[in-house]
C-alpha positions as a printed NumPy array, in Angstrom:
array([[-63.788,  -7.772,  66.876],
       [-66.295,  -6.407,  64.555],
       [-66.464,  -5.241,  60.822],
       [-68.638,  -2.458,  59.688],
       [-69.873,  -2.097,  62.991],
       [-71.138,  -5.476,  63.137],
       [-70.78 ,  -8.196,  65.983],
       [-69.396, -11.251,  64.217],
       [-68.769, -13.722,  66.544],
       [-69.862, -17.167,  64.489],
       [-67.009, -15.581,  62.009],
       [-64.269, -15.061,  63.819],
       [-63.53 , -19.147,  65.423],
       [-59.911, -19.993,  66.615],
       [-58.273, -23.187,  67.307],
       [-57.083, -24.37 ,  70.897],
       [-52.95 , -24.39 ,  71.18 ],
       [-53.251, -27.116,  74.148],
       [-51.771, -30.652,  72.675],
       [-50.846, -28.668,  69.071],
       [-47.135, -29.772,  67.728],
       [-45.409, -26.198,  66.92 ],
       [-42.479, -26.565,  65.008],
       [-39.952, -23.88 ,  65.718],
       [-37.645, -23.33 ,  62.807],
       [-34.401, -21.505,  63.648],
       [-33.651, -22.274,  67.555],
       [-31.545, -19.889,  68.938],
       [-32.081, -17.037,  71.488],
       [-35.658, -15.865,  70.191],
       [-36.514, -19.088,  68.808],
       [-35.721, -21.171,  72.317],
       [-38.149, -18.133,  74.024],
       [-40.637, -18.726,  71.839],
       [-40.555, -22.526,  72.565],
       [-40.067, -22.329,  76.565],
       [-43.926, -19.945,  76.136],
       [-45.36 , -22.297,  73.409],
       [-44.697, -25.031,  76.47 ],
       [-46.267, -23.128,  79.1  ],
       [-49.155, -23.146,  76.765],
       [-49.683, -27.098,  76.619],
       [-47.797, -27.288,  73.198],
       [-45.993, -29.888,  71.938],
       [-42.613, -28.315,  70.948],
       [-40.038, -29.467,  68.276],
       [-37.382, -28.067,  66.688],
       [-34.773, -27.615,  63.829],
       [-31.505, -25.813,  63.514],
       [-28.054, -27.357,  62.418],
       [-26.706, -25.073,  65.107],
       [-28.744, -25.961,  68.333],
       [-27.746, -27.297,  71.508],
       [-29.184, -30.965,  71.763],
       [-28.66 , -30.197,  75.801],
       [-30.652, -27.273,  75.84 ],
       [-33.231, -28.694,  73.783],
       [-33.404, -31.393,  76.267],
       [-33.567, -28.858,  79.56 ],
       [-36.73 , -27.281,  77.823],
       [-38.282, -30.296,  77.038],
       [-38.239, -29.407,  72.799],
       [-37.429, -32.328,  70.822],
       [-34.875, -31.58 ,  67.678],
       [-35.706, -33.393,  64.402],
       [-34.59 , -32.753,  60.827],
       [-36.811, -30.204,  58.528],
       [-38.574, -32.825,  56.805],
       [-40.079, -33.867,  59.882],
       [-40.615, -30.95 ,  61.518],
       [-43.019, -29.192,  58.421],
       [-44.663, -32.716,  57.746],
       [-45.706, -32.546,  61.84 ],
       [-46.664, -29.676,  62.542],
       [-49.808, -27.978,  63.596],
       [-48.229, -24.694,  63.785],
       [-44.687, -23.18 ,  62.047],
       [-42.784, -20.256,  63.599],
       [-39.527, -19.024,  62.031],
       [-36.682, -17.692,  63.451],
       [-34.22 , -18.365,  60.644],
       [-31.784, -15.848,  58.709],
       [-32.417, -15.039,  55.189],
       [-29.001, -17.051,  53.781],
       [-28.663, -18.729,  50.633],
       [-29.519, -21.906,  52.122],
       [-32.901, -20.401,  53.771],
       [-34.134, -18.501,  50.967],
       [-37.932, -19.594,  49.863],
       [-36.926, -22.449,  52.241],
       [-41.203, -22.484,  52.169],
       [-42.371, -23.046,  48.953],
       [-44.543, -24.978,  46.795],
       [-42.677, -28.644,  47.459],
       [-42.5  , -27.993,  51.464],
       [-45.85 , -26.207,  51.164],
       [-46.95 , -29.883,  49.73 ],
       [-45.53 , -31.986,  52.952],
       [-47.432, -30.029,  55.499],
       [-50.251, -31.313,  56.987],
       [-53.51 , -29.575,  55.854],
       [-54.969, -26.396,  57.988],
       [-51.167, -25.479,  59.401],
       [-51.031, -22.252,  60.256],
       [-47.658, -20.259,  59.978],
       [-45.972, -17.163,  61.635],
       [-43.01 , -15.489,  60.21 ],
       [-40.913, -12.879,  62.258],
       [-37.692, -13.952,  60.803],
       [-37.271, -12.328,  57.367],
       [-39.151, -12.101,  54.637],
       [-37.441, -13.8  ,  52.381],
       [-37.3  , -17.364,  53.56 ],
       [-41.034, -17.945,  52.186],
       [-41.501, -18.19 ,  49.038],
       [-44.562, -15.464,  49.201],
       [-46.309, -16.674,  45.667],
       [-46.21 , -20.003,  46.695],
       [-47.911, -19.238,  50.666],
       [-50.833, -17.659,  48.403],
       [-51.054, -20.466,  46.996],
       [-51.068, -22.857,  49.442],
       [-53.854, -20.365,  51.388],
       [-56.275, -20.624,  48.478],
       [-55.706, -24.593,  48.335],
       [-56.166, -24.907,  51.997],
       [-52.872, -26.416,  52.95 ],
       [-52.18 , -23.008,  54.949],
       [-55.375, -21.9  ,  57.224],
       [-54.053, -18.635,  58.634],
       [-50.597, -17.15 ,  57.939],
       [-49.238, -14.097,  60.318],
       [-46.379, -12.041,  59.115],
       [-44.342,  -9.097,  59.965],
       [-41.909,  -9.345,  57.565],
       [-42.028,  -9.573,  53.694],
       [-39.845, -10.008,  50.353],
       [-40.449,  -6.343,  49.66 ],
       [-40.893,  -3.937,  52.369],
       [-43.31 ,  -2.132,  52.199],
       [-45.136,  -4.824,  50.163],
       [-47.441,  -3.322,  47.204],
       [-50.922,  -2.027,  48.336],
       [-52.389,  -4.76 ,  46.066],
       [-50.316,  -7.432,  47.026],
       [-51.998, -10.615,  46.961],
       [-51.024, -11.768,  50.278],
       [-51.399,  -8.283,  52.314],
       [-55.055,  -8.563,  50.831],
       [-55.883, -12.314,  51.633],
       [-58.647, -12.999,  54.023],
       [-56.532, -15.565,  56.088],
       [-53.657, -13.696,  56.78 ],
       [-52.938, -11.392,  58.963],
       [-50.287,  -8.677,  59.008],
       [-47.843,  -6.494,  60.835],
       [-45.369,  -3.519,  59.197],
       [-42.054,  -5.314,  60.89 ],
       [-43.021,  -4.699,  64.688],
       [-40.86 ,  -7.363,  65.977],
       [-38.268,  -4.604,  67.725],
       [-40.944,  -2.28 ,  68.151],
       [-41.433,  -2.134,  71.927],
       [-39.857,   0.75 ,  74.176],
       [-38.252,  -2.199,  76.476],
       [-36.39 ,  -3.853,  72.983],
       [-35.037,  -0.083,  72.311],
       [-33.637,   0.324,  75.348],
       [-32.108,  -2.941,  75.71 ],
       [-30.462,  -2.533,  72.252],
       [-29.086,   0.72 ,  73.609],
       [-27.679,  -1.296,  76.936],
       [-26.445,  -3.845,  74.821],
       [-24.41 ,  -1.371,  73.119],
       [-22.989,   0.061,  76.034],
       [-22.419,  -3.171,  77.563],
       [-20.478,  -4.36 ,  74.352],
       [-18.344,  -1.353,  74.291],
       [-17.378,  -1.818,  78.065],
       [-16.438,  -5.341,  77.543],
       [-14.542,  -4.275,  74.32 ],
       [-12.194,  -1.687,  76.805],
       [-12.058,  -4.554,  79.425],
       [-10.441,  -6.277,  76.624],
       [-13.027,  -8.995,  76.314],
       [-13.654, -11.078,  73.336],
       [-16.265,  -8.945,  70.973],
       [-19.669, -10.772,  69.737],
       [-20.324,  -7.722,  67.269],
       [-17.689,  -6.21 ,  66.069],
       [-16.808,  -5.135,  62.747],
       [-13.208,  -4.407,  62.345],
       [ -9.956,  -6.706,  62.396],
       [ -7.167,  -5.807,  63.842],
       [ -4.363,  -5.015,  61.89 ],
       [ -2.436,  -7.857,  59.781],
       [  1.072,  -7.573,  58.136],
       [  0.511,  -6.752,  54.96 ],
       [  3.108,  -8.865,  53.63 ],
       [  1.192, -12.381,  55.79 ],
       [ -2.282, -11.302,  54.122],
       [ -0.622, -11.065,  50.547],
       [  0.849, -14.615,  51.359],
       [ -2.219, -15.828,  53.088],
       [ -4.483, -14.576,  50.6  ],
       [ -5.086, -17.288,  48.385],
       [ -5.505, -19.666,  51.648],
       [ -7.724, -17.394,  53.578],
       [-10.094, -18.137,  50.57 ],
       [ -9.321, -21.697,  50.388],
       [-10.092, -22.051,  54.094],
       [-13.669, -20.369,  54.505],
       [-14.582, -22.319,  50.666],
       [-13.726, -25.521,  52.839],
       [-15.679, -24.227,  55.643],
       [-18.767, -23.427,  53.335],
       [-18.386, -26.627,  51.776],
       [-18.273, -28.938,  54.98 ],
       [-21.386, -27.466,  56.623],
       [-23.337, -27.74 ,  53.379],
       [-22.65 , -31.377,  53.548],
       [-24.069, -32.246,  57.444],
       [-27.577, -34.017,  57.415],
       [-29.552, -35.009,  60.078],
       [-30.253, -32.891,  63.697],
       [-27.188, -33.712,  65.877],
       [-25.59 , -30.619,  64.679],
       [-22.436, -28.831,  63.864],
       [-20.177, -29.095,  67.442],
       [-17.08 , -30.673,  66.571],
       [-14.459, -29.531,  64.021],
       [-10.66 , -30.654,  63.399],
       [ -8.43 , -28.612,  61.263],
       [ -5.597, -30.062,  60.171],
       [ -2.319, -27.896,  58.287],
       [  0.042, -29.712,  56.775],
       [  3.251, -27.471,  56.19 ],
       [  7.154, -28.089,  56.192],
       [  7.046, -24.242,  58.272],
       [  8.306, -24.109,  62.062],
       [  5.137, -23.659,  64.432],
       [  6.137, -19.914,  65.114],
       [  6.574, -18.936,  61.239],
       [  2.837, -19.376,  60.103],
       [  0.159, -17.841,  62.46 ],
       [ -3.249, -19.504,  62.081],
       [ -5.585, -17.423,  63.379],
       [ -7.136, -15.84 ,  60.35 ],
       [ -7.267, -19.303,  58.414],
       [ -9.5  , -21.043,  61.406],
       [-11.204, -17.298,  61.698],
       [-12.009, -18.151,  58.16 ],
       [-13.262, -21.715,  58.708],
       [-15.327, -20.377,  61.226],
       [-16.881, -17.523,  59.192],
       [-17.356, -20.472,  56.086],
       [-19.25 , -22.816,  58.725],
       [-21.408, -20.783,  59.951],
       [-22.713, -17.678,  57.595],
       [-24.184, -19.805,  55.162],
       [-26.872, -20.553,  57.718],
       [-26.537, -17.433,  60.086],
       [-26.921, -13.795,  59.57 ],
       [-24.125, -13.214,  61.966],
       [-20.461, -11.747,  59.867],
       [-17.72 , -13.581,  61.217],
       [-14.376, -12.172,  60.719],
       [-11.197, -12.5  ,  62.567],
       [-12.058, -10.118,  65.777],
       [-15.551, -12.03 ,  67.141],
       [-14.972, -15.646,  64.878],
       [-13.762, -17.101,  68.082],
       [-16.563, -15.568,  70.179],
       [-19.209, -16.685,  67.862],
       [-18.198, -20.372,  67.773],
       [-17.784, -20.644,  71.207],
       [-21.534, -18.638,  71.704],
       [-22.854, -21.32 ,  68.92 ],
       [-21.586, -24.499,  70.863],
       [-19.064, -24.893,  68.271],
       [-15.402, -26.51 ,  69.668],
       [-12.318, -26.276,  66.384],
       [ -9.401, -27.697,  66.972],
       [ -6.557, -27.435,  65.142],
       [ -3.524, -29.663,  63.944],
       [ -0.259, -29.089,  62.627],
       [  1.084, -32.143,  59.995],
       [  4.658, -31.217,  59.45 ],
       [  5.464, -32.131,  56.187],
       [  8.962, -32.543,  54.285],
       [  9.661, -29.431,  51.677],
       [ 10.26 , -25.845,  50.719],
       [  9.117, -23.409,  53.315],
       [  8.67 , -21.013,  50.342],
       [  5.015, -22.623,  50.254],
       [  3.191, -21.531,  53.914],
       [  0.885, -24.382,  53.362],
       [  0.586, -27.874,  51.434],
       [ -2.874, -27.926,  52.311],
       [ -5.677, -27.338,  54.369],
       [ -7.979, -30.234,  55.802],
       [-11.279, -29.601,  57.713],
       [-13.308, -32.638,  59.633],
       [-16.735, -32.223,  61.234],
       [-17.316, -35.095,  63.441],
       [-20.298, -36.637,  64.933],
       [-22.778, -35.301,  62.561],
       [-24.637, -37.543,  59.11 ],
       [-24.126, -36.58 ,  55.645],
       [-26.008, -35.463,  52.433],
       [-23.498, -36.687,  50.845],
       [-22.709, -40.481,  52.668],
       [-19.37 , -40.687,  50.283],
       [-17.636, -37.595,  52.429],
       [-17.791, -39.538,  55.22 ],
       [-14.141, -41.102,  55.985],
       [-13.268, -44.183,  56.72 ],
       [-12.738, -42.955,  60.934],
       [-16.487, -41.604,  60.213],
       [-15.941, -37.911,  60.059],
       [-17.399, -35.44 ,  57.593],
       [-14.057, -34.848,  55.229],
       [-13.195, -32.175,  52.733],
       [ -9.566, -31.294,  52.138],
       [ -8.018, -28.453,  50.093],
       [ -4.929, -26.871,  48.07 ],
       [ -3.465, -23.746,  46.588],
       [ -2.789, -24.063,  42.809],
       [ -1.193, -21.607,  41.042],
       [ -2.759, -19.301,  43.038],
       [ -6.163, -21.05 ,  43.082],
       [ -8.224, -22.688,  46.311],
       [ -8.507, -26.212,  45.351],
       [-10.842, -29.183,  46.102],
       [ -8.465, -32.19 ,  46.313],
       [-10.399, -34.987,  48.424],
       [-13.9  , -35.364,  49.794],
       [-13.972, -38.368,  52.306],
       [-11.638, -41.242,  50.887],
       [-11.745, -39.775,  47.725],
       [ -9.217, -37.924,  45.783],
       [-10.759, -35.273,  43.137],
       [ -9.613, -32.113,  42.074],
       [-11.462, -29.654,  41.12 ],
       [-11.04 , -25.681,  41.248],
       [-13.2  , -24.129,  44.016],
       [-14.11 , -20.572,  41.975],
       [-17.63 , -21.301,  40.995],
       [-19.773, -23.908,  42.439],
       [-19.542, -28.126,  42.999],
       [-21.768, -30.756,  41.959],
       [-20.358, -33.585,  44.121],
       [-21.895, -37.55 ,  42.642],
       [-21.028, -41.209,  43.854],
       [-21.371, -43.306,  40.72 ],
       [-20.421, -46.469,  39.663],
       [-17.101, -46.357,  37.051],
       [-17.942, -46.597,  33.907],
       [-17.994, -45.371,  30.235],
       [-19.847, -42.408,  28.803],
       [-21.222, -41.141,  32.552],
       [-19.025, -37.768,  32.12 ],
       [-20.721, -36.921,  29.009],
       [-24.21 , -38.208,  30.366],
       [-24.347, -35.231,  32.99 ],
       [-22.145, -33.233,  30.533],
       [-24.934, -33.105,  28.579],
       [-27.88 , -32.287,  30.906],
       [-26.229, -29.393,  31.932],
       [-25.289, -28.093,  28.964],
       [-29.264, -28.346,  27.889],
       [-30.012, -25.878,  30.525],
       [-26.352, -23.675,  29.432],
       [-24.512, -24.361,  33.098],
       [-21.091, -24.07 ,  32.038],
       [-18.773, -26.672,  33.619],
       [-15.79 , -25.095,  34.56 ],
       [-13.689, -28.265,  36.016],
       [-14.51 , -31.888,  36.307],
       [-12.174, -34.589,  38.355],
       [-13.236, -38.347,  38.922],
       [-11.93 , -39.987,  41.724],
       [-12.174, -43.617,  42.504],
       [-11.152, -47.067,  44.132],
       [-10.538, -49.016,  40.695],
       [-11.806, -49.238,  37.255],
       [-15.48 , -49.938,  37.013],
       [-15.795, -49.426,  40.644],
       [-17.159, -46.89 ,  42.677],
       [-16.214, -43.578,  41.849],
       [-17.   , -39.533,  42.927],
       [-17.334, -37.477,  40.167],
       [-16.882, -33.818,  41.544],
       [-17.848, -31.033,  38.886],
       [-17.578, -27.398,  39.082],
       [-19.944, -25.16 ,  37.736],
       [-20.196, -21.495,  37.333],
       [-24.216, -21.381,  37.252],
       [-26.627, -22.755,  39.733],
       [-28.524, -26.001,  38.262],
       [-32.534, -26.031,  38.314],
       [-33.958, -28.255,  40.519],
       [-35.143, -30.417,  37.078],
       [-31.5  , -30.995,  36.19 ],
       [-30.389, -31.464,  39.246],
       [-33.215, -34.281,  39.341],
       [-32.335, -35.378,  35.825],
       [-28.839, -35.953,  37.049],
       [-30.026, -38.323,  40.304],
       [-32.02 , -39.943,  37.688],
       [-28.779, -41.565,  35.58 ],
       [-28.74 , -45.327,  36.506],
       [-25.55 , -45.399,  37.615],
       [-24.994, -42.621,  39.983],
       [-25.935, -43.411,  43.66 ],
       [-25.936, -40.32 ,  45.408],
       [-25.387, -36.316,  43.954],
       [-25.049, -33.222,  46.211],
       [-25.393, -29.247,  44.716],
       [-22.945, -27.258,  46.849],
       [-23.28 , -23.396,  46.557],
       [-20.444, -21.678,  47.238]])
């Protein structure tokens, strides 16, 4: 309360939380705590998380919008987020721009998913007022970091476990796990599968990859705050039910839906446990399909229904989130998104754009990526008829800038463009 001995008190003013909108980013089991106390404190709480429960949401009284809303509301920002591809510097100088003025942010997620140059930044401009942070980029951060250093932010060396009750419930937690592991209960945490034929994984191998690439793909294409709950997978083969086990395929859908935005590692022991923990209900079809049985699968077709798109042109025409794969010579394959047939390899990364069909619009976003040196690996148009519409799906080994990528929305003719990282 005091510096250099002296009593400060005109200094050192708050803000009242009573009627404040906090925006809690990342609502699972910390995030939903933090929420239900932020309520008890007269907040106004919302929420966003492709994974949350719209039911529990509802039962604490938090309303779930999409991240554009809930950083362009907010009089306070708490994460609670993984660092994943998808969340790194998910703060930075563009989001920094759509908050309102004098927001004040707390980050005990990781480090990583704030783009710490940028918060400076925004502090100095007064777009941030206060920032508090336990966790940075680069721990520990430098003794003349910036943002340690900066008047409005206060700081903590990663304390978030720190308490002797978290200790000791990490240690029960253990125990408790490896009870339920004996009982022969399904296991949230652990890290070995149990053992597979070696001859099914060499077969299997090229569609385990296609499976969790599909996965990947499909969640990187839901929109909106509904959420990821329902998923169809659908395997069209000419093999008998009992000759083609497809656990480790949907254990790889699983771990492909939901690691790009989780820190949790799915694999083929706990992929089953963590969907059903995350609300999320797969369901799986055989298509039997006429030919050799010397090929285990024809291909591999995942739906996410009841969800909006980034990308409006994967929707199909029953209204379901669509991507479907093959094996080619030994290589996953992209070989429809929605309605539309493409095909396009699946080893590097996809641009996916709705354009109308026309002349000279391959070598129009050739061209801006070869300015910047992305090398296009494969490119596959698919489309209703001549001159009309069209997806252009494009696979590239390097990730875009954000200037190409805005160069390419820019062509006349394309409607809609998607960057999906796999």
């Amino acid at each position: 309360f005091c510096d250099a001995g002296k009593w400060q008190r005109n200094k050192y003013v708050g803000v009242s939380l009573v009627g404040k909108t906090l925006a809690v980013l990342g609502f699972g089991k910390v995030g939903s705590e933090v929420a239900r106390r932020a309520k008890g404190l007269g907040m106004h709480v919302i929420a966003h998380d492709p994974y949350a429960s719209a039911d529990r949401a509802r039962a604490i009284g938090v309303e779930l919008v999409n991240f554009e809303e809930a950083i362009s509301t907010a009089d306070f920002i708490s994460l609670h987020m993984p660092l994943t591809a998808a969340t790194n510097k998910m703060l930075n100088d563009e989001t920094f721009a759509k908050m309102k003025k004098g927001v004040r942010i707390v980050n005990v997620a990781r480090g990583g998913v704030i783009d710490e140059e940028a918060l400076v930044r925004a502090l100095d401009a007064g777009i941030v007022a206060q920032a508090a942070l336990d966790v940075f980029t680069e721990e520990p951060p430098k003794q003349d970091s910036k943002l340690v250093q900066h008047e409005r932010v206060t700081v903590t060396p990663h304390l978030g476990a720190s308490t002797i009750e978290a200790q000791e419930g990490v240690a029960i937690e253990i125990a408790e796990a490896v009870v339920g592991a004996l009982k022969g209960e399904l296991a949230a945490t652990a890290v070995n599968a149990p053992m597979v034929p070696a001859e099914v994984l060499t077969e299997l191998k090229p569609y385990v990859e296609l499976a969790e690439k599909l996965g990947r793909l499909a969640v990187q294409l839901v929109a909106g705050v509904s959420g990821v709950k329902n998923v169809k997978v659908s395997y069209a083969s000419s093999r008998a039910p009992d000759d083609l086990d497809t656990r480790l395929l949907r254990a790889m859908i699983t771990k492909g839906l939901i690691e790009p935005i989780s820190s949790v590692y799915v694999n083929l022991v706990n992929a089953d446990y963590t969907a059903k923990q995350r609300g999320l209900r797969i369901t799986e079809e055989r298509i039997v399909i006429d030919g050799s049985s010397e090929c285990p699968l024809e291909s591999i077709q995942v739906q996410i229904a009841n969800v909006e798109s980034k990308f409006a042109s994967a929707i199909s025409e029953s209204g379901e989130i669509k991507v479907e794969g093959q094996v080619k010579d030994g290589i996953p394959h992209l070989t429809k998104v929605g309605s539309f047939q493409v095909d396009v390899s699946l080893e590097g990364s996809i641009i996916l754009c709705r354009q109308v069909d026309q002349p000279g619009l391959i070598g129009k976003v050739g061209s801006i990526l070869g300015q910047e040196n992305v090398n296009v690996s494969f490119m596959s148009v698919g489309r209703i008829a001549p001159r009309k519409q069209a997806v252009m799906a494009i696979g590239v080994d390097d990730q875009p800038s954000k200037g190409s990528l805005q160069r390419i929305g820019e062509v006349p003719a394309i409607e809609e463009f998607v960057f999906l990282k796999l």
